[in-house]
Each structure stands twice: as C-alpha cells, then as structure tokens.
Amino acid sequence: MSILKVDSMQCVSTDTSISMNNAVYFPTGTLTDGATINWNVFDNPTCQVTLGGNRTLAAPTNMVDGGFYSILIIQDGTGSRTLTFNSVYKFNAATAPTLTTTAGGKDLLIFRSDGTNMLEAGRSIGIA
Amino acid sequence: MFALVENNQFIKIVNSNKGITIGENQYPKSIFSLWSNSEREAIGIYEVVVDNTNLKDQEYWINTNMTYTFADGVVTGSYGTATARPLDDVLFVEGDEIPSDKAVGDVKQQGLKGQKIKVIKEQAGGLLAPTDWHVIKEVETSDYVVPTEITDYRTQVRAKSNEMETQINACTTVDELKALYEYTEQENGTFTRPLAEFPEEL
C-alpha cells in the first residue's frame, strides 16, 4: 500500500490512501448573516452562522460530489428565527427542518453532496 | 388555515403542520407560527378568512365544500347554498340500484321526520321501561295493582310522545322542523322549545 505523507499544507492529488498521524479537521468558519446567507463550502466546509432574523440559505457554491459539509445554526438573543432552505438541500422526508426557537439555541445540520444537491446526512436540533 | 396565492390567484390550501416549498425555497413549518402575516403574504401565503354565511346545521342541511377566492389581499373561504335534507323518507323506485334485501317502495333514505320520530319513540321506550315491571306484575299476579302515580306517568309519556310526533309530522319545511327544537328564553328566565317535552322522570 502506498502512503502519502503531507508535511505542509499544499494542494495534492493522489490515487493512494492518505494517512495522518494527527487529527485532520476543518476550522469552523463563520458565514455572514443577512436576508440571504451564502455558503461557499470550499472556503467553509464546516461553518456556523448566527441568525439575526428570518433568513434564507442560498444554494451553496463549490460543492463537490462526496463532500461532507456541516453548518451550525445559532439563534440570536431574540430567538425564534427561521431559516428557509434553497431546494438543492434535500431533507429527510422532504421536509425542511424546524429550528429550535430558544434564544441562543443551536442546531447542527450535516450534508453529503452529490455534486448537485446537498443530501441531509444528519441533524441535531436544539443542542444544549 | 392558510392558502397559497400566486399571481393573485388562489392556488391551494396548505398544510401548516409541515414545511412548504415555493419556487426554489423550502420553508419550514415554523413560518406558520413564527412569521407575521405580512412576512407570509410576501411569499404568497395568506391566512384564510372563513365566511360562514351559508353554513347551516348539518343535521338538517347538506353543506357544500368550501370554495376559495382571493380578492383585495384576502383569501376568503365560503360555502355554497346548502341543500336541505329530505323531510320525508326517500323510497326505492324502479331504476335505483336496489340491494338484494330491499325492494321498490322500501325506505332508501330515512327522512328527517322519520329520524326524529324514531328518537322520540326510543326515548319514550326508555322512560317506560323502568316501570314496565309494575304492569307485568299486575298482569301476572292477582294481588297487585299498578300505583296511580305510575299509571299517570306512563300515560303522560305516551301522550307527549304522540304530541311530539304530531308536531313533527305537521312540519312542511326543514326550517319548521329545526325550529321545533330551538330553545328560547322566556320572560321568567326559563328556556322552552316549541316541541313538547316528556314529563320529569319518576
């Protein structure tokens, strides 16, 4: 088996397995809150956003087939904020999740992309 | 109850227990509870104002389904003209699809009068039953006589039952029949109805 060792961050392409001796993770990025929230999943595969009002999450940009992406949605100090999802987000039972309404409440959504859509892989609503 | 409006046209009633997709957006069900009317109306979802003008007591009338219109920024749900249920029994006639145990002339659908009279007869039977044993005992034994109080009561039950049947049979419209059962407050504070009442139970 071929092993590729990456000593410094650089763009690589290989057909071999990749092994890391230490944890690999995506630092949490913060999306900009606004009436429409944009998510560049290349820049922020793991991200969070604090909703300051009723918002719409636009179709993400730069998703790739097989990519896993997660978003932590945080209610602001008022709470009861809703999030409308673009139709590329595909949910269990074809029903967009109802977020927690608690001020400061958190909901975590995880998606796997098929390159066109974001398929819900899991959700944790009302994380305390 | 909410409705979806597009291009100033009523499209459909939407289920507020689940999210809704409009165009490319998937809205969670919480928009029905958390959003203001103006926020919902901005995406074409309007609260339905129900007009019950034509809605009638379904015991006596068959109401139409509700129809919906959108005008002046309001979705209104209203009923068409209700159809009175038949007063008299509807009988099977030649050409009807008649069940094997029925024949032409048998009751196809019991009319309102028949239904009401059936109830009254059942009520009368229920009132008489507890004192039936007095009558049976008088017939079957030689030393027993039904107390006058019991006899009078049973006579009154039958008389009132007959009186009510007569009143019901005299009705020529559903409105008249319904009015028989409507209680109104009297000057002395009591409530009475045109239809006779059974005597107080013993």
Coordinates of C-alpha atoms in Angstrom, one line a residue:
Chain A
M1 CA 0.0 0.0 0.0
S2 CA 1.3 3.4 -0.9
I3 CA 1.3 6.0 1.8
L4 CA 1.4 9.7 1.1
K5 CA 2.7 11.9 3.9
V6 CA 1.9 15.6 3.9
D7 CA 4.3 17.7 5.8
S8 CA 3.0 21.1 4.9
M9 CA -0.3 22.3 3.5
Q10 CA -0.3 22.2 -0.2
C11 CA -2.7 21.1 -2.8
V12 CA -2.1 17.4 -3.7
S13 CA -3.8 14.8 -5.9
T14 CA -3.2 11.2 -5.5
D15 CA -4.8 7.8 -6.1
T16 CA -3.3 6.5 -2.9
S17 CA -4.5 6.4 0.6
I18 CA -3.6 9.3 2.8
S19 CA -2.6 8.8 6.4
M20 CA -2.2 11.4 9.0
N21 CA -0.6 11.0 12.3
N22 CA -2.5 13.8 13.9
A23 CA -6.1 15.0 13.7
V24 CA -7.4 16.4 10.4
Y25 CA -10.2 19.0 10.8
F26 CA -11.8 22.0 9.1
P27 CA -11.7 25.0 11.3
T28 CA -15.2 26.5 11.8
G29 CA -15.8 29.4 9.5
T30 CA -18.4 32.0 10.1
L31 CA -20.9 32.8 7.5
T32 CA -22.2 36.4 7.1
D33 CA -25.7 36.8 8.4
G34 CA -28.1 38.6 6.1
A35 CA -31.5 38.2 4.5
T36 CA -29.9 35.7 2.2
I37 CA -27.0 33.7 3.6
N38 CA -24.4 32.4 1.2
W39 CA -22.3 29.4 1.8
N40 CA -19.1 28.7 -0.1
V41 CA -18.4 25.2 1.0
F42 CA -14.9 25.2 -0.4
D43 CA -13.9 28.0 1.9
N44 CA -16.0 26.8 4.8
P45 CA -16.9 23.2 4.8
T46 CA -17.5 23.5 8.5
C47 CA -19.2 26.6 9.4
Q48 CA -21.6 28.4 11.6
V49 CA -24.0 31.3 11.3
T50 CA -26.0 33.3 13.8
L51 CA -29.4 34.2 12.6
G52 CA -30.4 37.8 13.2
G53 CA -33.8 37.5 11.6
N54 CA -35.7 35.2 9.3
R55 CA -33.2 34.1 6.7
T56 CA -32.8 32.2 3.5
L57 CA -29.9 29.8 2.9
A58 CA -29.0 30.1 -0.7
A59 CA -27.7 27.2 -2.8
P60 CA -24.1 26.6 -1.8
T61 CA -21.2 27.2 -4.1
N62 CA -18.3 24.9 -4.9
M63 CA -19.8 21.7 -3.6
V64 CA -18.2 18.5 -4.9
D65 CA -19.5 15.0 -5.2
G66 CA -18.7 13.2 -2.0
G67 CA -18.0 16.2 0.1
F68 CA -19.3 16.4 3.6
Y69 CA -20.3 19.8 4.9
S70 CA -21.8 20.9 8.2
I71 CA -23.4 24.1 9.4
L72 CA -24.1 25.1 12.9
I73 CA -27.1 27.4 13.0
I74 CA -27.3 29.7 16.1
Q75 CA -30.3 31.7 17.2
D76 CA -29.5 35.3 18.2
G77 CA -30.5 36.8 21.5
T78 CA -34.1 37.1 20.3
G79 CA -34.6 33.6 19.1
S80 CA -37.5 32.2 17.0
R81 CA -35.6 32.9 13.8
T82 CA -36.5 30.8 10.8
L83 CA -34.2 29.5 8.1
T84 CA -35.6 28.8 4.6
F85 CA -33.5 26.4 2.5
N86 CA -32.8 26.5 -1.2
S87 CA -34.2 23.5 -3.0
V88 CA -30.8 21.9 -3.5
Y89 CA -30.9 21.0 0.1
K90 CA -32.6 17.6 0.3
F91 CA -34.0 16.6 3.7
N92 CA -35.3 13.5 5.3
A93 CA -39.0 13.1 4.3
A94 CA -38.5 16.1 2.0
T95 CA -39.3 18.4 4.9
A96 CA -37.1 21.3 5.8
P97 CA -36.1 21.2 9.5
T98 CA -37.8 23.3 12.1
L99 CA -35.1 25.0 14.0
T100 CA -35.0 25.5 17.7
T101 CA -36.6 28.7 18.8
T102 CA -34.7 29.3 22.0
A103 CA -32.6 32.5 22.1
G104 CA -29.0 31.4 21.6
G105 CA -30.2 27.9 20.7
K106 CA -28.1 25.8 18.3
D107 CA -29.0 23.4 15.5
L108 CA -26.4 21.3 13.6
L109 CA -27.0 20.1 10.1
I110 CA -24.7 17.8 8.2
F111 CA -24.8 17.2 4.4
R112 CA -23.2 14.9 1.9
S113 CA -23.1 16.4 -1.6
D114 CA -23.7 14.5 -4.8
G115 CA -22.2 17.4 -6.7
T116 CA -25.7 18.9 -7.4
N117 CA -27.6 18.6 -4.2
M118 CA -26.8 18.7 -0.5
L119 CA -28.2 15.5 0.9
E120 CA -29.0 15.6 4.6
A121 CA -26.8 13.2 6.5
G122 CA -27.8 14.2 10.0
R123 CA -29.3 16.8 12.2
S124 CA -29.2 17.7 15.8
I125 CA -31.9 20.1 16.7
G126 CA -31.8 22.1 19.9
I127 CA -28.3 21.3 21.0
A128 CA -27.9 22.4 24.6
Chain B
M1 CA -55.9 27.7 7.8
F2 CA -53.5 29.0 5.2
A3 CA -53.7 29.3 1.4
L4 CA -51.1 29.7 -1.3
V5 CA -51.6 32.6 -3.7
E6 CA -49.7 33.0 -6.9
N7 CA -50.3 35.8 -9.5
N8 CA -53.3 37.0 -7.5
Q9 CA -54.9 33.6 -7.9
F10 CA -55.8 31.2 -5.1
I11 CA -53.7 28.0 -5.8
K12 CA -54.3 25.7 -2.9
I13 CA -54.8 25.2 0.8
V14 CA -51.5 24.5 2.5
N15 CA -50.9 22.2 5.4
S16 CA -49.4 24.3 8.3
N17 CA -48.2 21.1 10.0
K18 CA -45.4 20.7 7.5
G19 CA -43.0 22.9 5.6
I20 CA -43.7 24.1 2.1
T21 CA -41.6 24.5 -1.0
I22 CA -42.4 27.6 -3.1
G23 CA -40.2 28.0 -6.1
E24 CA -36.7 27.2 -5.2
N25 CA -37.2 27.8 -1.5
Q26 CA -38.1 25.3 1.2
Y27 CA -39.8 26.9 4.1
P28 CA -40.0 25.2 7.5
K29 CA -43.4 24.7 9.1
S30 CA -42.4 27.3 11.8
I31 CA -43.2 30.1 9.3
F32 CA -46.9 29.4 10.1
S33 CA -46.4 30.1 13.8
L34 CA -43.4 32.5 13.9
W35 CA -43.9 34.7 11.0
S36 CA -46.2 37.7 10.8
N37 CA -49.0 37.8 8.3
S38 CA -47.1 40.4 6.2
E39 CA -44.0 38.1 6.2
R40 CA -46.1 35.1 5.0
E41 CA -48.0 37.2 2.5
A42 CA -44.7 38.4 1.0
I43 CA -44.1 34.8 -0.1
G44 CA -47.8 34.2 -1.2
I45 CA -49.2 32.5 1.9
Y46 CA -52.4 34.1 3.3
E47 CA -54.5 33.2 6.3
V48 CA -57.9 32.1 5.1
V49 CA -60.9 34.2 6.3
V50 CA -63.9 31.8 6.6
D51 CA -67.3 33.2 5.6
N52 CA -69.9 31.0 7.3
T53 CA -72.9 32.9 5.9
N54 CA -74.1 29.8 4.0
L55 CA -73.0 27.3 6.5
K56 CA -76.1 25.6 8.0
D57 CA -76.7 23.0 10.7
Q58 CA -75.5 19.8 9.1
E59 CA -78.1 17.8 10.9
Y60 CA -80.7 19.4 8.7
W61 CA -78.8 20.5 5.6
I62 CA -76.0 19.2 3.4
N63 CA -73.4 21.9 3.1
T64 CA -71.2 22.3 0.1
N65 CA -67.5 22.1 0.2
M66 CA -65.7 25.4 0.8
T67 CA -64.5 27.3 -2.2
Y68 CA -61.8 29.9 -2.0
T69 CA -61.3 33.2 -3.7
F70 CA -58.6 35.8 -3.5
A71 CA -59.5 39.4 -3.7
D72 CA -58.3 42.7 -2.2
G73 CA -55.4 40.9 -0.5
V74 CA -57.7 38.5 1.3
V75 CA -58.3 34.8 0.8
T76 CA -61.9 34.0 1.6
G77 CA -63.3 30.6 2.1
S78 CA -67.1 30.3 1.6
Y79 CA -69.8 27.8 1.3
G80 CA -72.3 27.5 -1.5
T81 CA -76.1 27.2 -0.9
A82 CA -76.8 24.3 1.5
T83 CA -79.3 21.6 0.4
A84 CA -82.0 20.7 2.9
R85 CA -82.0 17.0 3.8
P86 CA -85.3 15.3 2.9
L87 CA -88.1 15.7 5.4
D88 CA -89.8 12.5 4.4
D89 CA -88.5 9.1 3.7
V90 CA -87.0 8.6 0.3
L91 CA -88.2 5.3 -1.2
F92 CA -86.6 3.0 -3.7
V93 CA -88.1 3.3 -7.2
E94 CA -87.7 1.5 -10.4
G95 CA -84.2 2.2 -11.8
D96 CA -82.5 2.5 -8.5
E97 CA -79.6 0.2 -7.6
I98 CA -81.6 -1.8 -5.1
P99 CA -79.8 -4.1 -2.5
S100 CA -80.9 -7.7 -2.6
D101 CA -82.8 -7.4 0.7
K102 CA -84.7 -4.4 -0.4
A103 CA -87.5 -3.8 -3.0
V104 CA -89.2 -0.9 -4.8
G105 CA -91.1 1.0 -2.1
D106 CA -88.8 0.2 0.7
V107 CA -87.0 3.1 2.5
K108 CA -83.9 4.1 0.7
Q109 CA -83.1 7.0 3.0
Q110 CA -84.9 7.8 6.2
G111 CA -86.2 11.4 6.2
L112 CA -85.6 13.9 9.0
K113 CA -89.1 13.4 10.3
G114 CA -88.6 9.6 10.5
Q115 CA -85.3 10.1 12.2
K116 CA -86.7 12.4 14.8
I117 CA -89.8 10.3 15.5
K118 CA -87.6 7.2 15.8
V119 CA -85.6 9.1 18.5
I120 CA -88.7 10.1 20.3
K121 CA -90.1 6.6 20.3
E122 CA -86.8 5.3 21.7
Q123 CA -86.8 8.0 24.4
A124 CA -90.4 7.1 25.3
G125 CA -89.5 3.4 25.4
G126 CA -86.5 4.3 27.7
L127 CA -88.8 6.2 30.0
L128 CA -91.4 3.5 30.2
A129 CA -89.0 0.6 30.7
P130 CA -88.2 1.1 34.3
T131 CA -91.8 0.9 35.3
D132 CA -92.8 -2.0 33.0
W133 CA -92.4 -4.5 35.8
H134 CA -95.4 -2.9 37.6
V135 CA -97.6 -3.7 34.6
I136 CA -96.2 -7.2 34.3
K137 CA -96.7 -7.8 37.9
E138 CA -100.3 -6.7 37.8
V139 CA -101.0 -9.0 34.9
E140 CA -99.2 -12.0 36.3
T141 CA -100.4 -11.7 40.0
S142 CA -103.8 -11.2 41.4
D143 CA -102.9 -9.1 44.4
Y144 CA -101.0 -6.3 42.8
V145 CA -102.3 -3.0 41.2
V146 CA -100.1 -0.5 39.5
P147 CA -99.9 2.6 41.6
T148 CA -101.8 5.5 40.2
E149 CA -98.7 7.7 40.1
I150 CA -97.0 5.1 37.8
T151 CA -100.0 4.8 35.6
D152 CA -100.4 8.5 35.2
Y153 CA -96.7 8.9 34.4
R154 CA -96.8 6.2 31.7
T155 CA -99.9 7.8 30.2
Q156 CA -98.2 11.2 30.1
V157 CA -95.1 9.7 28.4
R158 CA -97.2 8.2 25.7
A159 CA -99.3 11.4 25.3
K160 CA -96.2 13.6 25.0
S161 CA -94.6 11.1 22.6
N162 CA -97.7 11.2 20.4
E163 CA -97.9 15.0 20.7
M164 CA -94.3 15.4 19.5
E165 CA -94.9 13.0 16.6
T166 CA -97.9 15.1 15.5
Q167 CA -95.9 18.3 15.7
I168 CA -93.1 16.7 13.7
N169 CA -95.4 15.3 11.1
A170 CA -97.0 18.7 10.7
C171 CA -93.8 20.3 9.5
T172 CA -93.6 21.1 5.8
T173 CA -90.1 22.5 5.7
V174 CA -86.8 21.8 7.3
D175 CA -86.8 25.2 8.9
E176 CA -90.1 24.4 10.6
L177 CA -88.7 21.1 11.9
K178 CA -85.5 22.7 13.2
A179 CA -87.5 25.5 14.9
L180 CA -89.3 22.9 17.0
Y181 CA -86.1 22.0 18.7
E182 CA -84.8 25.5 19.3
Y183 CA -85.0 26.7 22.9
T184 CA -85.7 30.4 23.6
E185 CA -85.5 32.2 26.9
Q186 CA -88.9 33.2 28.4
E187 CA -89.7 36.2 30.5
N188 CA -89.5 34.2 33.6
G189 CA -85.9 33.1 32.7
T190 CA -86.7 29.6 31.7
F191 CA -85.9 28.1 28.4
T192 CA -88.6 26.4 26.3
R193 CA -88.9 24.9 22.9
P194 CA -92.0 24.6 20.7
L195 CA -91.7 20.8 20.7
A196 CA -93.4 19.1 23.6
E197 CA -91.3 17.7 26.4
F198 CA -91.6 14.4 28.2
P199 CA -92.6 14.5 31.8
E200 CA -90.0 14.5 34.5
E201 CA -88.7 11.0 35.3
L202 CA -90.1 9.4 38.3

